[in-house]
mmCIF file with all atom_site columns, C-alpha atoms in Angstrom:
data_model
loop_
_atom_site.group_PDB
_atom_site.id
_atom_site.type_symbol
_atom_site.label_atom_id
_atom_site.label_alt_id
_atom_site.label_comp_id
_atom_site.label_asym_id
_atom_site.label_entity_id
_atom_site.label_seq_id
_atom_site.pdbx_PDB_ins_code
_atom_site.Cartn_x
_atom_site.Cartn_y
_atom_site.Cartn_z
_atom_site.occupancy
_atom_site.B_iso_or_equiv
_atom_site.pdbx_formal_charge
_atom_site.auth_seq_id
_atom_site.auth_comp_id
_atom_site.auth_asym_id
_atom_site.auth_atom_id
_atom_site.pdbx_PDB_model_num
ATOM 1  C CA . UNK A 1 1  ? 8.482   8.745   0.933   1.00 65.00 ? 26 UNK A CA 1
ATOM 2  C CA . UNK A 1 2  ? 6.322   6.924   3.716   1.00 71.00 ? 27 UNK A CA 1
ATOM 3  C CA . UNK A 1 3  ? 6.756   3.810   5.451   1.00 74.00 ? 28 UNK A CA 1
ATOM 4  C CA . UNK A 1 4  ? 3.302   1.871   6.894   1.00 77.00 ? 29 UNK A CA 1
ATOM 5  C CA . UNK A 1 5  ? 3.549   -0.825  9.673   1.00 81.00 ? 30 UNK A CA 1
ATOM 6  C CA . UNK A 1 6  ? 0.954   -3.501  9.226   1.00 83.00 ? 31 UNK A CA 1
ATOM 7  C CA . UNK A 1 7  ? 0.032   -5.898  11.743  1.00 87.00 ? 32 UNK A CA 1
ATOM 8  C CA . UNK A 1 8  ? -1.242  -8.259  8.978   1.00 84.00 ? 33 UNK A CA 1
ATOM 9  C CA . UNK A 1 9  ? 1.202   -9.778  6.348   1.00 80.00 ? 34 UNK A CA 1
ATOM 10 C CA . UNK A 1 10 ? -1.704  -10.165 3.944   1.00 80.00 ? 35 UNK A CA 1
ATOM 11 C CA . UNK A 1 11 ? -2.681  -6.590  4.329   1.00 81.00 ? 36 UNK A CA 1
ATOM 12 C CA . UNK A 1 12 ? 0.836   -5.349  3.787   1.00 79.00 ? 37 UNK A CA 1
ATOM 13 C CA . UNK A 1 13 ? 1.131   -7.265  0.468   1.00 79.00 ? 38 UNK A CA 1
ATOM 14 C CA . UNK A 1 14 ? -2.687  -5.807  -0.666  1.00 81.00 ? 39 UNK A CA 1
ATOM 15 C CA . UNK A 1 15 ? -1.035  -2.424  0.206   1.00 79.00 ? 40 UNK A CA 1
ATOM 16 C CA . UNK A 1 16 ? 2.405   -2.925  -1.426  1.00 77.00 ? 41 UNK A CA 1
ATOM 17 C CA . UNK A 1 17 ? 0.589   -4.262  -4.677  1.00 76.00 ? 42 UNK A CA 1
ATOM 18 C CA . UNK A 1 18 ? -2.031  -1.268  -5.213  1.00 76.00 ? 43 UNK A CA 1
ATOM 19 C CA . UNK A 1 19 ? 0.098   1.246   -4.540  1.00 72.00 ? 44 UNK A CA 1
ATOM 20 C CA . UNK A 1 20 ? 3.447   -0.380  -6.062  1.00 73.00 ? 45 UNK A CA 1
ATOM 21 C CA . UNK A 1 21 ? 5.809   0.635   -3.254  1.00 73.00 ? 46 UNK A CA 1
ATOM 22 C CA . UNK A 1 22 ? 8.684   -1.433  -1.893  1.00 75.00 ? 47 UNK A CA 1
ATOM 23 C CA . UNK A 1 23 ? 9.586   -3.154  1.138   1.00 73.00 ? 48 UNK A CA 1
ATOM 24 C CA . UNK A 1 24 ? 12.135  -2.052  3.752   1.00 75.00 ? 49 UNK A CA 1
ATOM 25 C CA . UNK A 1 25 ? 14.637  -4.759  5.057   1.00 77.00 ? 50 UNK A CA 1
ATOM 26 C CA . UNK A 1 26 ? 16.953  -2.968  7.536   1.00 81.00 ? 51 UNK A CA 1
ATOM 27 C CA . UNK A 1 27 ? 18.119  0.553   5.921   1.00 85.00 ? 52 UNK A CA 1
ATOM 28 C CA . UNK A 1 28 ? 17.317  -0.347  1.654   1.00 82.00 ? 53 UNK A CA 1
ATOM 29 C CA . UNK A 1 29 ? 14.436  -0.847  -0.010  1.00 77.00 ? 54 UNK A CA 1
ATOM 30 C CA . UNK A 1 30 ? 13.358  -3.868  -2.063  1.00 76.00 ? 55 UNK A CA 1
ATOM 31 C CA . UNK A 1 31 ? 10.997  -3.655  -4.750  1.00 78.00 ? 56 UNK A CA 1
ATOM 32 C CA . UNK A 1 32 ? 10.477  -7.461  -5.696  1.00 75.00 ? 57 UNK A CA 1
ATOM 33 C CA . UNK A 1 33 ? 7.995   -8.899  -8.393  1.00 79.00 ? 58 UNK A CA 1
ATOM 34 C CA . UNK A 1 34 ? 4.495   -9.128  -7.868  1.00 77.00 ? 59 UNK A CA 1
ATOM 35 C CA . UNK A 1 35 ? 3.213   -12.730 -8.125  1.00 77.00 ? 60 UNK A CA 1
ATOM 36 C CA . UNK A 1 36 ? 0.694   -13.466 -10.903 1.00 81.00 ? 61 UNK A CA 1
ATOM 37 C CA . UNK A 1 37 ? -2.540  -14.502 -8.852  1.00 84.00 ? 62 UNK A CA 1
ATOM 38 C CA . UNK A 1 38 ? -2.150  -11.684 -6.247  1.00 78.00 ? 63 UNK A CA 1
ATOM 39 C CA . UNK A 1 39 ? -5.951  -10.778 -5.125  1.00 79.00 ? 64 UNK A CA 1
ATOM 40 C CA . UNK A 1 40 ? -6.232  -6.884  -5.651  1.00 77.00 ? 65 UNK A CA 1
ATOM 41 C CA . UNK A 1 41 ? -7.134  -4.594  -2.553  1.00 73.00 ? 66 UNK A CA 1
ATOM 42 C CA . UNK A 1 42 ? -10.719 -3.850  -1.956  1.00 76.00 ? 67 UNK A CA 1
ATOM 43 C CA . UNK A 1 43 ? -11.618 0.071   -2.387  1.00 74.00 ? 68 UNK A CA 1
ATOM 44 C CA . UNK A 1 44 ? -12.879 1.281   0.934   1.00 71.00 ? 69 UNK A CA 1
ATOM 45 C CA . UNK A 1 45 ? -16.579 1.788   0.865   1.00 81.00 ? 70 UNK A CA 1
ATOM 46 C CA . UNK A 1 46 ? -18.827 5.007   2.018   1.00 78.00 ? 71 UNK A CA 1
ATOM 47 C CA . UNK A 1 47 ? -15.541 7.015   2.133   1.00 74.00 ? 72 UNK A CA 1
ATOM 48 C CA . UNK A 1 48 ? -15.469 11.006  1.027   1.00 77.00 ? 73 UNK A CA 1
ATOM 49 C CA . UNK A 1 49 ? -13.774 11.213  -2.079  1.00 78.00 ? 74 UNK A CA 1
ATOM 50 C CA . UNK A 1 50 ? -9.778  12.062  -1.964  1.00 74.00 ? 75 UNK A CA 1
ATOM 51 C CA . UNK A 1 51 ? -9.029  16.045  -2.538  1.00 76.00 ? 76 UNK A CA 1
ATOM 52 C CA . UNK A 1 52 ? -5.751  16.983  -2.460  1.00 75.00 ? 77 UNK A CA 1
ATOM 53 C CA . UNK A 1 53 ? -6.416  20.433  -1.822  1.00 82.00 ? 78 UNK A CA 1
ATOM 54 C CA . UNK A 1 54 ? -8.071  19.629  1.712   1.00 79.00 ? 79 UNK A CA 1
ATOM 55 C CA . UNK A 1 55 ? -4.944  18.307  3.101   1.00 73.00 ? 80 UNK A CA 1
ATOM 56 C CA . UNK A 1 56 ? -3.327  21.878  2.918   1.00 67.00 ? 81 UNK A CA 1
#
């Protein structure tokens, strides 16, 4: 499990969304419903390509 800090709410939700994690109130997690007209999170751009086996 990870837990992110974002300084932007909108930026937390883009994350939360994409990834379908949860949010942490206090000690539990809360994995609400997503809301219908959500924008989706914009793929980075002129980023290597993700390869698990580098991060050995």
């Amino acid at each position: 499990m990870e837990v992110y800090e974002f300084t932007w709410q909108m930026d937390a939700i883009l994350f939360w969304d994409r990834f379908e994690g949860g949010w942490l109130r206090g000690t539990e997690f809360h994995y609400p419903e997503r809301p219908a007209n959500l924008p989706s999170l914009k793929p980075l751009e002129n980023w290597p390509k993700f390869d698990p086996r580098d991060t050995r």
